[in-house]
Amino acid sequence: MFNGNYELNGEALKVVEEIGRNMPGGFFIYKADPPEELLYANHAVYAMFGCKDLDEFKALTGYTFKGMLHPEDYEKVSSSIVEQVKENDDNIDYVEYRIIRKDGSVRWVDDYGHYSETKTHGGVYYVFISDITENKEQVKEKLKAAERTEEENKRLMAQVESAAEVAELMGAVSSLLTNMP
């Protein structure tokens, strides 16, 4: 079904909708050609965007892939997806990007996509997304902690070096005093 040209018609989308309704994460399908119109998004996707229903999600994003991404991320993400699909025999891509929720807050998502050709819509992407904001924040905190540890280690090493210099100086002074008549 996913490796050849197949029919992604209204009946098939109904099946996708039924499957997507019970899916534990975000799942959507969008057309590869501009304006990258969405064909389907499950409840988990629009909930991720802080929308209570599909109408709110459509109003927020224009129901396009581009409308889902933080404006600063779109070009880089879009180029990465195209390059990965070109280089990968399985037509699979992975990207991380920011989204802007309805309340204006920014969240990070990871995106696992699969490109396929359909008879009805041409090229489409099937995408699974999940919110990785907390993971990103934990990594950021760990990096900050590592940087603080590195700075503290540098400070301690400087103190050790200073102490060694003082000890060397004291040894020289002691030697001079010992050798004095």
CSV table of C-alpha atoms in Angstrom, one decimal, residues 58-148:
chain,number,residue,atom,x,y,z
A,58,LYS,CA,-7.9,24.8,10.7
A,59,ALA,CA,-8.2,28.5,11.8
A,60,LEU,CA,-4.8,28.4,13.5
A,61,THR,CA,-2.8,26.6,10.9
A,62,GLY,CA,-4.7,27.3,7.6
A,63,TYR,CA,-4.8,23.5,7.5
A,64,THR,CA,-1.4,23.4,5.8
A,65,PHE,CA,1.9,21.8,6.9
A,66,LYS,CA,3.6,25.2,6.6
A,67,GLY,CA,1.0,26.7,8.9
A,68,MET,CA,1.8,24.1,11.5
A,69,LEU,CA,5.5,25.0,11.8
A,70,HIS,CA,7.1,27.9,13.6
A,71,PRO,CA,7.8,30.4,10.8
A,72,GLU,CA,11.5,30.5,11.6
A,73,ASP,CA,11.7,26.7,11.2
A,74,TYR,CA,9.8,26.1,8.0
A,75,GLU,CA,12.5,26.5,5.3
A,76,LYS,CA,15.1,24.4,7.1
A,77,VAL,CA,12.6,21.6,8.0
A,78,SER,CA,11.1,21.5,4.5
A,79,SER,CA,14.5,21.3,2.9
A,80,SER,CA,15.6,18.6,5.3
A,81,ILE,CA,12.5,16.5,4.6
A,82,VAL,CA,12.9,16.7,0.8
A,83,GLU,CA,16.6,15.8,1.1
A,84,GLN,CA,16.0,12.9,3.4
A,85,VAL,CA,13.3,11.4,1.2
A,86,LYS,CA,15.6,11.8,-1.9
A,87,GLU,CA,18.5,10.0,-0.2
A,88,ASN,CA,16.4,7.3,1.5
A,89,ASP,CA,15.0,4.3,-0.5
A,90,ASP,CA,12.2,4.0,2.0
A,91,ASN,CA,11.1,7.6,1.6
A,92,ILE,CA,11.3,8.2,5.3
A,93,ASP,CA,12.3,11.4,7.1
A,94,TYR,CA,12.8,12.6,10.7
A,95,VAL,CA,12.8,16.2,11.8
A,96,GLU,CA,12.3,18.3,14.9
A,97,TYR,CA,10.7,21.7,14.9
A,98,ARG,CA,8.8,24.2,16.9
A,99,ILE,CA,5.0,24.8,16.8
A,100,ILE,CA,3.1,27.7,18.1
A,101,ARG,CA,0.0,26.7,20.1
A,102,LYS,CA,-3.3,28.6,20.1
A,103,ASP,CA,-2.3,30.3,23.4
A,104,GLY,CA,0.9,31.5,21.8
A,105,SER,CA,3.2,29.1,23.7
A,106,VAL,CA,6.0,27.4,21.8
A,107,ARG,CA,6.4,23.6,21.9
A,108,TRP,CA,8.9,21.2,20.2
A,109,VAL,CA,7.7,18.2,18.3
A,110,ASP,CA,9.5,15.4,16.5
A,111,ASP,CA,8.2,14.3,13.2
A,112,TYR,CA,8.5,10.9,11.5
A,113,GLY,CA,7.3,11.1,8.0
A,114,HIS,CA,6.8,8.8,5.0
A,115,TYR,CA,6.4,10.0,1.4
A,116,SER,CA,4.2,8.1,-1.0
A,117,GLU,CA,2.6,8.6,-4.4
A,118,THR,CA,-1.2,8.3,-4.6
A,119,LYS,CA,-3.5,8.3,-7.6
A,120,THR,CA,-5.9,10.8,-6.1
A,121,HIS,CA,-3.6,13.4,-4.5
A,122,GLY,CA,-0.1,12.8,-6.0
A,123,GLY,CA,2.7,12.9,-3.5
A,124,VAL,CA,1.6,12.9,0.1
A,125,TYR,CA,3.4,12.6,3.5
A,126,TYR,CA,2.1,10.4,6.3
A,127,VAL,CA,3.4,11.9,9.6
A,128,PHE,CA,3.6,10.9,13.2
A,129,ILE,CA,4.4,13.7,15.7
A,130,SER,CA,4.9,13.8,19.4
A,131,ASP,CA,5.6,16.7,21.8
A,132,ILE,CA,9.2,16.5,22.9
A,133,THR,CA,9.3,19.9,24.8
A,134,GLU,CA,10.0,18.4,28.2
A,135,ASN,CA,12.8,16.2,26.8
A,136,LYS,CA,14.4,19.3,25.1
A,137,GLU,CA,14.1,21.2,28.4
A,138,GLN,CA,15.7,18.3,30.3
A,139,VAL,CA,18.6,18.1,27.9
A,140,LYS,CA,19.0,21.9,28.1
A,141,GLU,CA,19.1,21.8,31.9
A,142,LYS,CA,21.7,18.9,31.8
A,143,LEU,CA,23.8,20.9,29.4
A,144,LYS,CA,23.6,24.0,31.7
A,145,ALA,CA,24.6,21.8,34.6
A,146,ALA,CA,27.5,20.3,32.7
A,147,GLU,CA,28.6,23.8,31.7
A,148,ARG,CA,28.4,24.9,35.4
